[in-house]
Each structure stands twice: as C-alpha cells, then as structure tokens.
Coordinates of C-alpha atoms in Angstrom, one line a residue:
X30 CA 122.6 107.9 103.6
X31 CA 119.7 106.4 101.6
X32 CA 117.2 108.9 100.5
X33 CA 113.8 108.1 99.1
X34 CA 112.4 111.0 97.1
X35 CA 108.7 111.2 97.1
X36 CA 106.7 113.4 94.8
X37 CA 103.1 113.9 93.7
X38 CA 100.2 114.2 96.1
X39 CA 98.1 117.2 96.7
X40 CA 94.4 117.9 97.0
X41 CA 91.5 116.4 95.1
X42 CA 87.7 115.9 95.4
X43 CA 86.2 112.6 96.3
X44 CA 86.1 110.3 93.3
X45 CA 89.2 111.8 91.8
X46 CA 92.7 110.5 91.2
X47 CA 96.2 111.2 92.2
X48 CA 99.6 109.7 91.6
X49 CA 102.6 109.4 94.0
X50 CA 106.1 108.6 93.0
X51 CA 109.1 107.4 95.0
X52 CA 112.6 107.4 93.6
X53 CA 115.2 105.2 95.2
X54 CA 118.9 104.7 94.7
X55 CA 119.9 101.6 92.8
X56 CA 121.2 99.6 95.7
X57 CA 117.8 100.0 97.4
X58 CA 115.6 99.7 94.4
X59 CA 116.5 96.5 92.6
X60 CA 115.1 93.1 93.7
X61 CA 113.7 94.7 96.9
X62 CA 110.4 95.3 98.5
X63 CA 109.3 98.9 98.4
X64 CA 106.0 100.0 99.9
X65 CA 103.7 102.8 100.7
X66 CA 102.3 103.5 104.1
X67 CA 100.1 106.3 105.3
X68 CA 99.2 108.0 108.5
X69 CA 96.1 110.2 109.1
X70 CA 96.0 112.7 112.0
X71 CA 95.4 111.0 115.3
X72 CA 95.7 107.5 113.8
X73 CA 98.4 104.9 113.6
X74 CA 100.5 104.4 110.5
X75 CA 99.0 101.8 108.2
X76 CA 100.2 99.8 105.2
X77 CA 98.8 100.7 101.8
X78 CA 100.6 98.6 99.1
X79 CA 104.0 97.0 98.3
X80 CA 105.8 95.8 95.3
X81 CA 108.7 93.4 94.9
X82 CA 110.8 95.0 92.1
X83 CA 112.4 91.7 91.2
X84 CA 109.2 90.3 89.8
X85 CA 106.7 93.1 90.0
X86 CA 104.6 91.1 92.5
X87 CA 102.2 93.4 94.4
X88 CA 100.3 93.5 97.7
X89 CA 97.5 95.7 98.8
X90 CA 95.6 96.6 102.0
X91 CA 92.0 95.6 101.8
X92 CA 91.0 99.3 102.1
X93 CA 92.6 100.3 98.8
X94 CA 92.3 97.1 96.8
X95 CA 90.6 97.6 93.4
X96 CA 91.2 101.4 93.8
X97 CA 95.0 101.8 94.1
X98 CA 97.7 100.4 91.8
X99 CA 101.3 100.2 92.7
X100 CA 103.7 100.0 89.8
X101 CA 107.4 100.3 89.0
X102 CA 109.7 101.9 86.4
X103 CA 113.1 100.3 86.4
X104 CA 114.7 102.8 84.1
X105 CA 113.8 105.6 86.6
X106 CA 114.3 103.4 89.7
X107 CA 110.9 104.7 90.8
X108 CA 107.7 103.2 92.2
X109 CA 104.3 104.7 91.8
X110 CA 101.1 104.7 93.6
X111 CA 98.1 105.4 91.3
X112 CA 95.2 106.3 93.5
X113 CA 91.8 106.2 91.9
X114 CA 88.2 106.7 93.3
X115 CA 89.7 108.5 96.2
X116 CA 87.6 108.9 99.4
X117 CA 87.9 111.4 102.2
X118 CA 89.2 108.6 104.5
X119 CA 92.2 108.3 102.2
X120 CA 93.4 111.7 103.5
X121 CA 96.8 111.1 105.1
X122 CA 100.5 111.7 105.0
X123 CA 101.8 109.0 102.6
X124 CA 105.3 107.5 103.1
X125 CA 107.5 105.5 100.8
X126 CA 109.5 102.8 102.5
X127 CA 112.2 100.3 101.4
X128 CA 113.8 97.3 103.1
X129 CA 117.4 97.8 104.2
X130 CA 118.6 94.8 102.3
X131 CA 117.1 93.3 99.1
X132 CA 114.2 91.2 100.2
X133 CA 110.9 89.9 98.9
X134 CA 107.7 91.3 100.4
X135 CA 107.0 88.7 103.1
X136 CA 105.2 90.5 106.0
X137 CA 105.1 93.6 103.8
X138 CA 102.5 95.2 106.0
X139 CA 104.8 95.5 109.0
X140 CA 106.6 98.9 109.2
X141 CA 109.3 97.4 111.3
X142 CA 110.6 95.5 108.3
X143 CA 111.6 98.7 106.5
X144 CA 114.8 100.5 107.1
X145 CA 114.4 103.5 104.9
X146 CA 111.6 106.0 104.7
X147 CA 110.7 109.0 102.7
X148 CA 109.8 112.4 104.3
X149 CA 106.1 111.9 103.7
X150 CA 103.8 113.6 101.2
X151 CA 100.3 114.9 101.9
X152 CA 97.2 113.6 100.2
X153 CA 93.9 115.5 100.9
X154 CA 90.6 114.3 99.6
X155 CA 87.6 116.6 100.1
X156 CA 84.0 115.4 100.1

C-alpha cells in the first residue's frame, strides 16, 4: 500500500504564505510525476501544480502561477508546495498525488492519471 504523507497547511490571512509537504516512498518518488490538487467545498477537484522528480520540471495552473512554487527534496523523498500571496479563493482541501508508475508529467492536470493520493490537508485563507 503506497502512502503519501502530507503535512503543513493551516489558516492564514490573505497575502500570507503557507508550505505543504508530501513524503512518498522511494518507488513512487523517483523519476515520477507528483502533483498537488485541491478541492473547495461545493466545487470540483482542480489541479494546482506538478513536478517531474527526474528533472525538476514543473507545471502550474494559471490560477496559482507566479504565486505558488512546487519543489523537491530528493534526500527526504518529499515534494513541497510553497504558497505565497494567498487569496481567500485558495481555501480548499489540498491533495498530494503520484502516478502509479514512473512517468513524466504529460497531461499532469488530469486527476485520472494518478494512482496514489494523500488524505488531504486543509488550507484556509481569511480576508
């Protein structure tokens, strides 16, 4: 059973910053596409960002580009989501996801391409 361990999150005022972390087992982490998705109450799940751990290549949704940064730490087999200039509309449950087999991040925005998901972690931004 592959477990993705999410941590971080919490509550912050608009304009603030938060950092999320997602630790993955080695067979899931290396040379694979790992991503963050989010789901706000009453809305569909949406992609946020993805990283291919083989090269560090990143992808972002337009709504978070220039505000969020996805990064990796190979020693810890962990990806991070650095969220800056947070807005109330960023409030959501954030999920870490990984592809079931080592793959690049083609079609990274489609949740159906990911076989493993974290339990979700809450991010709340107040105005």
